[in-house]
DNA sequence: ACCTGAACACCGTTCAAGT
DNA sequence: ACCTGAACACCGTTCAAGT
């Protein structure tokens, strides 16, 4: 199965230049590919070396250990997010490697919100930030758990990530303290949501989508309210869509800001 | 360091009866102790066997593999939660093993909410459910990630866990669909929050508590709004307490329910 | 039924050596 | 500077054998 060949076939999308050298970037690209295709635990140092057509120890010359590889992958995810959300900003282009701009499904693809009057601009801005964040985590389901557990390790790039949230809520007129608290809460929600979503996509089940089946297996009287509510909902009502769930959560949150902070 | 002795000293709190036999329960207890004391990755099958004073292979007679051990641990966490939140319910007591009732720090330890009039009962009920859930995850920080990633594997016991949330929101008068959506959102928030909290307690940093230091290292103009807001807050304003953060999140959520669903 | 010993097919990482 | 081979100290798990 595993092709431990000579100097690695040109598997990745990148065109191999005449010079084929090992670098932090090529290593991380290969690692990401393994994680995406075969899951977290398939990503071993030896396997990584094999797909690069290189001795396992060569990797240690560019990254100090396996943890650093995973930290590097987490960083990639956030970097992707930052580059995606301000595709137009006047940034001095980083050397090499353009990050492909992924577009969220539901929204208009062109310029940001076409001239609309109304006063609900900050809500849209906040929604956009939230969707971009979710999409970045969703792009690599197998990596999500690692990213969320390791967000710490990625300092700068993670901090940049919250700027759009701050901007939206600043525009909404909240106080600094309110902004700080609201952003923390919203990001916690997105993390929890994405964790559930990633679990389902990876392989297993999750609470929301499976509730009906599980409740039916309960002994009578173990969870009376839950049982009754689920029955009232019926099979149709329980059909779960992650997209809807995310939207609902966001709108609940926006409504909360309005009510608590008088917006 | 590791004491690989004869038939295992009486390390666990349980009194060793004359008969010292291996069982699913003793294995899981030992595993939980290793995870709590030394972290997830210290919990290897061989290490577990050593602390039980037993051959590694003996374990496989009671649990099919390592994944099953972790699933069992996740189940313990949720079982703990269920037993804690209805300490008084008339349940036929399960054979053996009483789960110690952990009490949350901030609240009055006695009977639930002493006779209070007012119409805000459901809010308190919801808060209590949320705190109990958070506390269960907080009781074993090293396990939190595993639990959240694996909640799926633990079917029945996880389902029971949401009953208090359903009861509170049913009392609030929401429709079944609204309850379903609100509970999903709230639990996602708690998961995300607990993930962050567990990461900090385990070893690393996290966004909220560390924001100030990190923002100061940003290049000028990289995140203008964030930078300005953080400066306005100042060092004092940014001091982060998880307890406050959780309370804020909950109240934002409760306010959202009020505003969206007219309660 | 429950436990064991030896073995298999892996790991991450150190270290001394090659070019 | 960058890469390698051999080795060390581990893993999870299978399998045939013991009582």
Coordinates of C-alpha atoms (C1' of nucleotides) in Angstrom, one line a residue:
Chain A
X1 CA 0.0 0.0 0.0
X2 CA 2.5 2.6 1.1
X3 CA 4.8 3.6 -1.7
X4 CA 8.2 3.9 -0.2
X5 CA 9.9 4.7 -3.5
X6 CA 12.9 6.7 -4.5
X7 CA 12.8 10.5 -4.3
X8 CA 9.0 10.8 -4.0
X9 CA 6.7 11.0 -7.0
X10 CA 5.2 14.5 -7.7
X11 CA 2.2 13.7 -5.7
X12 CA 1.3 17.1 -4.3
X13 CA -0.4 19.8 -6.4
X14 CA 2.8 21.9 -6.4
X15 CA 5.0 21.6 -9.5
X16 CA 8.3 20.1 -8.6
X17 CA 11.0 22.5 -9.6
X18 CA 14.3 21.1 -10.8
X19 CA 15.6 21.4 -7.3
X20 CA 13.7 19.1 -4.9
X21 CA 14.9 20.0 -1.4
X22 CA 13.4 19.3 2.0
X23 CA 12.0 22.3 3.8
X24 CA 9.6 23.1 6.7
X25 CA 7.0 24.0 4.1
X26 CA 7.2 20.8 2.0
X27 CA 7.2 18.7 5.2
X28 CA 4.1 20.4 6.5
X29 CA 2.3 20.2 3.2
X30 CA 2.9 16.4 3.1
X31 CA 1.9 16.1 6.8
X32 CA -1.4 17.9 6.1
X33 CA -2.1 15.7 3.2
X34 CA -1.6 12.6 5.3
X35 CA -3.9 13.9 8.1
X36 CA -6.6 14.9 5.6
X37 CA -6.5 11.6 3.7
X38 CA -5.9 9.1 6.5
X39 CA -6.5 10.8 9.8
X40 CA -4.4 12.1 12.7
X41 CA -3.0 8.8 13.8
X42 CA -1.7 7.9 10.4
X43 CA 0.6 10.8 10.6
X44 CA 3.8 9.3 12.1
X45 CA 7.2 10.6 11.6
X46 CA 8.3 7.5 9.8
X47 CA 5.3 7.5 7.5
X48 CA 5.8 11.2 6.8
X49 CA 9.4 10.5 5.9
X50 CA 8.4 7.7 3.6
X51 CA 6.0 9.8 1.6
X52 CA 8.7 12.4 1.2
X53 CA 11.1 9.7 0.1
X54 CA 13.5 10.6 2.8
X55 CA 15.1 9.2 6.0
X56 CA 12.9 9.7 9.1
X57 CA 15.7 11.6 10.7
X58 CA 16.0 14.2 8.0
X59 CA 12.7 15.8 9.2
X60 CA 14.3 16.6 12.5
X61 CA 16.6 19.0 10.8
X62 CA 13.7 21.2 10.0
X63 CA 11.2 20.6 12.8
X64 CA 12.4 19.7 16.3
X65 CA 9.8 16.9 17.0
X66 CA 6.4 15.5 16.2
X67 CA 4.6 18.0 18.4
X68 CA 6.1 20.8 16.3
X69 CA 4.8 19.2 13.2
X70 CA 1.3 19.3 14.6
X71 CA 1.7 22.8 15.9
X72 CA 2.8 23.8 12.4
X73 CA -0.4 22.2 10.9
X74 CA -2.6 24.1 13.4
X75 CA -0.8 27.3 12.4
X76 CA -1.6 26.6 8.7
X77 CA -5.3 26.4 9.5
X78 CA -5.3 29.8 11.2
X79 CA -3.1 31.3 8.5
X80 CA -5.6 30.1 5.9
X81 CA -8.3 31.8 7.8
X82 CA -6.5 35.1 8.1
X83 CA -5.6 35.2 4.4
X84 CA -9.2 34.2 3.4
X85 CA -11.0 36.8 5.4
X86 CA -9.1 39.8 4.1
X87 CA -8.4 38.8 0.5
X88 CA -8.4 42.4 -0.6
X89 CA -6.3 44.0 2.2
X90 CA -3.1 45.6 1.0
X91 CA -0.6 43.2 2.5
X92 CA 2.9 42.8 1.3
X93 CA 2.6 39.4 -0.2
X94 CA 4.4 36.7 1.7
X95 CA 7.2 34.9 -0.1
X96 CA 5.8 31.9 -2.1
X97 CA 2.8 29.7 -1.3
X98 CA -0.5 31.5 -2.1
X99 CA -3.2 30.2 0.2
X100 CA -6.2 29.2 -2.0
X101 CA -9.2 31.4 -1.1
X102 CA -12.1 29.2 0.0
X103 CA -15.5 30.8 -0.2
X104 CA -18.3 30.0 2.1
X105 CA -21.3 28.4 0.3
X106 CA -24.3 30.5 1.2
X107 CA -23.2 34.0 0.7
X108 CA -22.7 36.2 -2.4
X109 CA -19.2 35.6 -3.7
X110 CA -18.3 39.1 -4.9
X111 CA -17.4 42.2 -3.0
X112 CA -18.5 42.4 0.6
X113 CA -22.1 43.4 1.3
X114 CA -23.3 45.4 -1.7
X115 CA -24.5 48.9 -0.6
X116 CA -27.3 48.2 1.7
X117 CA -28.8 50.9 3.9
X118 CA -30.3 49.7 7.2
X119 CA -28.5 49.6 10.6
X120 CA -27.8 45.9 10.8
X121 CA -24.3 46.1 9.3
X122 CA -22.5 44.8 12.4
X123 CA -24.7 41.7 12.6
X124 CA -23.7 40.8 9.1
X125 CA -20.1 41.5 9.8
X126 CA -20.2 39.3 12.9
X127 CA -21.9 36.5 11.0
X128 CA -19.3 36.7 8.2
X129 CA -16.5 36.5 10.8
X130 CA -18.1 33.5 12.4
X131 CA -18.7 31.7 9.2
X132 CA -15.1 32.2 8.0
X133 CA -13.8 30.9 11.3
X134 CA -16.1 27.8 11.1
X135 CA -15.1 27.2 7.5
X136 CA -11.4 27.2 8.3
X137 CA -11.9 24.6 11.0
X138 CA -14.2 22.6 8.7
X139 CA -11.6 22.5 5.9
X140 CA -9.6 19.9 7.7
X141 CA -11.9 17.8 10.0
X142 CA -9.3 15.4 11.1
X143 CA -7.2 18.3 12.3
X144 CA -9.9 20.2 14.1
X145 CA -9.4 18.5 17.4
X146 CA -5.7 19.1 17.3
X147 CA -6.2 22.7 16.3
X148 CA -8.6 23.4 19.1
X149 CA -6.5 21.8 21.7
X150 CA -3.4 23.5 20.5
X151 CA -4.7 26.9 19.6
X152 CA -2.4 28.1 22.4
X153 CA 0.8 27.1 20.6
X154 CA 0.1 29.3 17.6
X155 CA 0.2 32.7 19.3
X156 CA 0.4 35.5 16.8
X157 CA -1.7 33.9 14.1
X158 CA -4.5 33.1 16.5
X159 CA -4.6 36.6 17.8
X160 CA -5.0 38.0 14.3
X161 CA -8.0 35.7 13.8
X162 CA -10.2 37.6 16.3
X163 CA -9.8 41.0 14.7
X164 CA -12.9 40.8 12.5
X165 CA -15.0 39.9 15.6
X166 CA -13.6 42.9 17.4
X167 CA -14.3 45.1 14.5
X168 CA -17.9 44.0 14.2
X169 CA -18.7 44.5 17.8
X170 CA -16.8 47.8 18.0
X171 CA -19.0 49.0 15.2
X172 CA -22.0 47.8 17.2
X173 CA -21.0 50.3 19.9
X174 CA -20.2 47.9 22.7
X175 CA -17.8 48.9 25.4
X176 CA -14.3 47.4 25.3
X177 CA -15.2 45.0 28.2
X178 CA -18.4 43.9 26.5
X179 CA -16.6 43.3 23.3
X180 CA -13.9 41.2 25.1
X181 CA -16.5 39.1 26.8
X182 CA -18.8 38.7 23.8
X183 CA -16.0 37.6 21.5
X184 CA -14.7 35.0 24.0
X185 CA -18.2 33.6 24.3
X186 CA -18.8 33.5 20.6
X187 CA -15.5 31.8 19.9
X188 CA -16.2 29.2 22.5
X189 CA -19.5 28.4 20.9
X190 CA -17.8 28.1 17.5
X191 CA -15.1 25.8 19.0
X192 CA -17.7 23.6 20.6
X193 CA -19.8 23.5 17.5
X194 CA -16.9 22.7 15.2
X195 CA -15.7 20.0 17.6
X196 CA -19.1 18.3 17.2
X197 CA -19.1 18.8 13.5
X198 CA -15.6 17.5 13.1
X199 CA -16.4 14.4 15.1
X200 CA -19.3 13.5 12.9
X201 CA -17.4 14.1 9.7
X202 CA -14.5 12.1 11.0
X203 CA -16.4 8.9 11.7
X204 CA -18.5 8.8 14.8
X205 CA -21.9 10.1 15.8
X206 CA -22.8 13.1 17.9
X207 CA -25.6 14.1 20.2
X208 CA -27.8 16.4 18.1
X209 CA -28.1 14.4 14.9
X210 CA -28.6 11.1 16.7
X211 CA -30.9 12.2 19.5
X212 CA -34.0 10.4 18.3
X213 CA -32.6 7.0 18.0
X214 CA -30.9 7.2 21.4
X215 CA -33.8 8.5 23.3
X216 CA -35.9 5.7 22.1
X217 CA -33.6 3.3 23.8
X218 CA -33.9 4.9 27.2
X219 CA -35.7 3.1 30.0
X220 CA -39.0 4.8 30.7
X221 CA -38.8 7.6 33.3
X222 CA -35.1 8.1 33.0
X223 CA -35.4 11.4 31.2
X224 CA -39.2 12.2 31.1
X225 CA -38.9 15.8 29.7
X226 CA -36.4 14.9 27.0
X227 CA -38.5 11.9 26.0
X228 CA -41.7 13.9 25.7
X229 CA -40.1 16.8 23.8
X230 CA -38.4 14.5 21.4
X231 CA -41.7 12.7 20.7
X232 CA -43.5 15.9 20.1
X233 CA -40.9 16.9 17.7
X234 CA -41.2 13.6 15.8
X235 CA -38.8 12.2 13.4
X236 CA -39.1 15.0 10.9
X237 CA -38.6 17.7 13.4
X238 CA -35.4 16.2 14.6
X239 CA -33.7 16.1 11.3
X240 CA -30.5 18.0 12.0
X241 CA -28.5 20.1 9.6
X242 CA -25.2 21.5 10.8
X243 CA -25.6 24.7 8.7
X244 CA -29.0 25.4 10.3
X245 CA -27.6 24.6 13.8
X246 CA -24.8 27.1 13.3
X247 CA -27.1 29.8 12.1
X248 CA -29.5 29.3 15.0
X249 CA -26.6 29.5 17.5
X250 CA -25.3 32.7 16.0
X251 CA -28.7 34.3 15.9
X252 CA -29.3 33.4 19.5
X253 CA -26.0 35.0 20.4
X254 CA -26.7 38.1 18.4
X255 CA -30.1 38.4 20.1
X256 CA -28.3 38.1 23.4
X257 CA -26.0 40.9 22.7
X258 CA -28.9 43.1 21.7
X259 CA -30.8 42.3 24.9
X260 CA -27.9 42.5 27.3
X261 CA -26.0 45.4 25.8
X262 CA -28.9 47.3 24.4
X263 CA -28.0 47.1 20.7
Chain B
X1 CA 10.1 6.1 39.4
X2 CA 7.4 3.7 38.3
X3 CA 6.8 1.1 41.0
X4 CA 6.4 -2.2 39.2
X5 CA 6.0 -4.2 42.4
X6 CA 4.3 -7.4 43.2
X7 CA 0.5 -7.4 43.4
X8 CA 0.0 -3.7 43.5
X9 CA 0.0 -1.7 46.7
X10 CA -3.3 -0.5 47.9
X11 CA -2.9 2.8 46.2
X12 CA -6.5 3.6 45.3
X13 CA -9.0 5.0 47.8
X14 CA -11.0 1.8 47.7
X15 CA -10.2 -0.7 50.5
X16 CA -8.7 -3.8 49.1
X17 CA -10.9 -6.7 50.1
X18 CA -9.3 -10.0 50.8
X19 CA -10.0 -11.1 47.2
X20 CA -8.0 -8.8 44.8
X21 CA -9.3 -9.6 41.3
X22 CA -9.1 -7.7 38.0
X23 CA -12.3 -6.2 36.7
X24 CA -13.5 -3.6 34.2
X25 CA -14.1 -1.3 37.1
X26 CA -10.7 -1.6 38.8
X27 CA -9.0 -1.2 35.5
X28 CA -10.9 2.0 34.7
X29 CA -10.2 3.4 38.2
X30 CA -6.5 2.8 37.7
X31 CA -6.6 4.3 34.3
X32 CA -8.4 7.4 35.5
X33 CA -5.8 7.9 38.2
X34 CA -3.0 7.7 35.7
X35 CA -4.7 10.2 33.4
X36 CA -5.5 12.6 36.3
X37 CA -2.0 12.4 37.7
X38 CA 0.2 12.2 34.6
X39 CA -1.8 13.1 31.6
X40 CA -3.4 11.3 28.6
X41 CA -0.2 10.1 27.0
X42 CA 1.1 8.5 30.2
X43 CA -1.9 6.1 30.0
X44 CA -0.4 3.2 28.0
X45 CA -1.6 -0.3 28.3
X46 CA 1.7 -1.5 29.6
X47 CA 1.9 1.2 32.2
X48 CA -1.7 0.5 33.2
X49 CA -0.9 -3.1 33.7
X50 CA 2.2 -2.3 35.7
X51 CA 0.2 -0.2 38.2
X52 CA -2.2 -3.0 38.5
X53 CA 0.6 -5.4 39.1
X54 CA -0.5 -7.5 36.2
X55 CA 0.5 -8.7 32.8
X56 CA -0.4 -6.3 30.0
X57 CA -2.4 -8.9 28.3
X58 CA -4.7 -9.5 31.2
X59 CA -6.4 -6.2 30.6
X60 CA -7.6 -7.4 27.2
X61 CA -9.7 -9.9 28.9
X62 CA -11.9 -7.2 30.3
X63 CA -11.7 -4.5 27.7
X64 CA -11.1 -5.1 24.0
X65 CA -8.5 -2.5 23.4
X66 CA -7.1 0.9 24.4
X67 CA -9.8 2.8 22.7
X68 CA -12.3 1.0 24.9
X69 CA -10.4 2.1 28.0
X70 CA -10.7 5.7 27.0
X71 CA -14.3 5.3 26.0
X72 CA -14.9 3.8 29.5
X73 CA -13.2 6.8 31.1
X74 CA -15.4 9.2 29.1
X75 CA -18.4 7.3 30.3
X76 CA -17.3 7.7 33.9
X77 CA -17.3 11.4 33.5
X78 CA -20.8 11.6 32.3
X79 CA -22.0 9.0 34.8
X80 CA -20.6 11.2 37.5
X81 CA -22.5 14.1 36.1
X82 CA -25.8 12.3 36.0
X83 CA -25.4 11.0 39.6
X84 CA -24.4 14.4 40.9
X85 CA -27.2 16.4 39.4
X86 CA -30.0 14.2 40.8
X87 CA -28.5 13.2 44.1
X88 CA -32.0 12.8 45.5
X89 CA -33.8 11.1 42.7
X90 CA -35.2 7.7 43.7
X91 CA -33.0 5.4 41.6
X92 CA -32.6 1.8 42.4
X93 CA -29.0 2.0 43.5
X94 CA -26.5 0.5 41.1
X95 CA -24.5 -2.4 42.4
X96 CA -21.3 -1.3 44.2
X97 CA -19.2 1.8 43.6
X98 CA -20.9 5.0 44.9
X99 CA -19.8 8.0 42.8
X100 CA -18.6 10.7 45.1
X101 CA -20.8 13.7 44.9
X102 CA -18.7 16.7 43.9
X103 CA -20.2 20.0 44.8
X104 CA -19.6 23.2 42.7
X105 CA -17.6 25.8 44.6
X106 CA -19.7 29.0 44.3
X107 CA -23.2 27.8 45.3
X108 CA -24.9 26.9 48.5
X109 CA -24.2 23.3 49.3
X110 CA -27.5 22.3 50.8
X111 CA -30.9 21.8 49.2
X112 CA -31.4 23.3 45.7
X113 CA -32.4 26.9 45.6
X114 CA -34.2 27.8 48.9
X115 CA -37.8 29.0 48.4
X116 CA -37.5 32.0 46.2
X117 CA -40.5 33.6 44.7
X118 CA -40.0 35.6 41.4
X119 CA -40.6 34.3 37.9
X120 CA -37.0 33.5 37.0
X121 CA -37.0 29.9 38.1
X122 CA -36.2 28.4 34.7
X123 CA -33.1 30.7 34.4
X124 CA -31.7 29.3 37.7
X125 CA -32.5 25.8 36.6
X126 CA -30.7 26.3 33.3
X127 CA -27.7 27.9 35.1
X128 CA -27.5 24.9 37.5
X129 CA -27.6 22.4 34.7
X130 CA -24.8 24.3 32.9
X131 CA -22.6 24.6 36.0
X132 CA -23.0 20.9 36.7
X133 CA -22.0 20.0 33.2
X134 CA -19.0 22.3 33.3
X135 CA -17.9 21.0 36.6
X136 CA -18.1 17.4 35.5
X137 CA -15.7 18.2 32.6
X138 CA -13.5 20.3 34.9
X139 CA -13.1 17.5 37.4
X140 CA -10.7 15.7 35.0
X141 CA -8.9 18.3 32.9
X142 CA -6.6 15.9 31.2
X143 CA -9.5 13.8 30.1
X144 CA -11.7 16.7 28.8
X145 CA -10.4 16.6 25.3
X146 CA -10.9 12.9 25.0
X147 CA -14.4 13.2 26.5
X148 CA -15.4 15.9 24.1
X149 CA -14.0 14.2 21.1
X150 CA -15.6 10.9 22.1
X151 CA -18.9 12.0 23.5
X152 CA -20.4 10.0 20.7
X153 CA -19.1 6.7 21.9
X154 CA -21.0 6.9 25.2
X155 CA -24.6 6.9 23.9
X156 CA -27.0 6.4 26.7
X157 CA -25.2 8.1 29.4
X158 CA -24.7 11.3 27.3
X159 CA -28.4 11.4 26.5
X160 CA -29.4 11.4 30.1
X161 CA -27.1 14.4 30.6
X162 CA -29.3 16.8 28.7
X163 CA -32.5 16.1 30.6
X164 CA -32.0 19.0 33.0
X165 CA -31.5 21.4 30.1
X166 CA -34.7 20.2 28.5
X167 CA -36.6 20.5 31.7
X168 CA -35.5 24.1 32.3
X169 CA -36.4 25.2 28.8
X170 CA -39.6 23.3 28.8
X171 CA -40.6 25.2 32.0
X172 CA -39.6 28.4 30.2
X173 CA -42.4 27.6 27.8
X174 CA -40.4 27.2 24.6
X175 CA -41.6 25.1 21.7
X176 CA -40.0 21.7 21.2
X177 CA -38.0 22.9 18.3
X178 CA -36.8 25.9 20.1
X179 CA -35.7 23.7 23.0
X180 CA -33.9 21.4 20.8
X181 CA -32.0 24.2 19.1
X182 CA -31.3 26.1 22.3
X183 CA -29.9 23.1 24.1
X184 CA -27.6 22.2 21.2
X185 CA -26.3 25.7 21.2
X186 CA -25.8 26.0 24.9
X187 CA -24.0 22.6 25.0
X188 CA -21.7 23.6 22.2
X189 CA -20.8 26.7 24.1
X190 CA -20.0 24.7 27.3
X191 CA -17.9 22.3 25.2
X192 CA -15.9 25.1 23.7
X193 CA -15.5 26.8 27.0
X194 CA -14.4 23.7 28.8
X195 CA -12.0 22.9 26.0
X196 CA -10.3 26.2 26.6
X197 CA -10.4 25.8 30.4
X198 CA -8.9 22.3 30.2
X199 CA -6.1 23.4 27.9
X200 CA -5.1 26.1 30.4
X201 CA -5.2 23.8 33.4
X202 CA -3.3 21.1 31.5
X203 CA -0.3 23.2 30.7
X204 CA -0.6 25.7 27.9
X205 CA -2.0 29.1 27.4
X206 CA -5.3 30.2 25.8
X207 CA -6.6 33.1 23.9
X208 CA -8.6 35.0 26.5
X209 CA -6.2 35.0 29.5
X210 CA -3.2 35.8 27.4
X211 CA -4.6 38.3 25.0
X212 CA -2.8 41.4 26.3
X213 CA 0.7 40.0 26.0
X214 CA 0.1 38.7 22.6
X215 CA -1.5 41.8 21.2
X216 CA 1.5 43.8 22.3
X217 CA 3.8 41.7 20.1
X218 CA 1.8 42.4 17.0
X219 CA 3.2 44.5 14.2
X220 CA 1.4 47.9 14.0
X221 CA -1.7 47.9 11.8
X222 CA -2.1 44.1 11.7
X223 CA -5.2 44.2 13.9
X224 CA -6.0 47.8 14.5
X225 CA -9.4 47.4 16.2
X226 CA -8.2 44.6 18.5
X227 CA -5.1 46.7 19.4
X228 CA -7.2 49.7 20.3
X229 CA -9.8 47.8 22.3
X230 CA -7.2 46.0 24.3
X231 CA -5.3 49.2 25.0
X232 CA -8.5 50.9 26.2
X233 CA -9.2 47.9 28.5
X234 CA -5.7 48.2 29.9
X235 CA -4.0 45.5 31.9
X236 CA -6.5 45.5 34.7
X237 CA -9.5 45.2 32.5
X238 CA -8.1 42.2 30.8
X239 CA -7.6 40.1 33.8
X240 CA -9.5 37.0 33.0
X241 CA -11.4 34.7 35.4
X242 CA -12.9 31.5 33.9
X243 CA -15.7 31.6 36.4
X244 CA -16.7 35.1 35.3
X245 CA -16.3 34.2 31.6
X246 CA -18.6 31.3 32.0
X247 CA -21.2 33.3 33.8
X248 CA -21.1 36.0 31.1
X249 CA -21.5 33.5 28.4
X250 CA -24.5 31.9 30.1
X251 CA -26.2 35.2 30.7
X252 CA -25.7 36.3 27.1
X253 CA -27.3 33.0 26.1
X254 CA -30.2 33.4 28.5
X255 CA -30.8 36.9 27.2
X256 CA -30.7 35.6 23.7
X257 CA -33.5 33.1 24.5
X258 CA -35.5 35.8 26.0
X259 CA -35.1 38.1 23.0
X260 CA -35.6 35.5 20.3
X261 CA -38.2 33.3 21.9
X262 CA -40.1 36.0 23.8
X263 CA -39.5 34.8 27.3
Chain C
dA1 C1' -12.5 -18.5 32.7
dC2 C1' -8.8 -16.0 33.5
dC3 C1' -4.1 -15.0 33.2
dT4 C1' 0.7 -15.2 31.0
dG5 C1' 5.3 -15.2 27.8
dA6 C1' 7.1 -14.6 23.7
dA7 C1' 6.8 -12.5 19.5
dC8 C1' 5.3 -9.1 15.7
dA9 C1' 5.1 -4.9 13.7
dC10 C1' 5.3 -0.8 14.7
dC11 C1' 6.6 3.9 17.3
dG12 C1' 9.6 8.8 18.5
dT13 C1' 14.1 10.2 19.1
dT14 C1' 19.5 10.2 20.2
dC15 C1' 23.9 9.7 18.6
dA16 C1' 27.8 9.2 15.8
dA17 C1' 29.0 9.2 11.3
dG18 C1' 29.0 10.4 6.5
dT19 C1' 29.1 14.1 2.4
Chain D
dA1 C1' 24.7 22.4 6.3
dC2 C1' 22.1 18.7 5.5
dC3 C1' 21.2 13.9 5.4
dT4 C1' 21.8 9.0 7.0
dG5 C1' 22.1 4.1 9.6
dA6 C1' 22.0 1.8 13.5
dA7 C1' 20.4 1.6 17.9
dC8 C1' 17.5 2.5 22.2
dA9 C1' 13.6 2.4 24.7
dC10 C1' 9.4 2.2 24.1
dC11 C1' 4.3 1.1 22.0
dG12 C1' -0.6 -1.9 21.0
dT13 C1' -2.0 -6.3 20.0
dT14 C1' -2.0 -11.5 18.3
dC15 C1' -1.4 -16.1 19.4
dA16 C1' -0.5 -20.3 21.6
dA17 C1' 0.1 -21.9 25.9
dG18 C1' -0.6 -22.5 30.7
dT19 C1' -3.9 -23.2 35.2

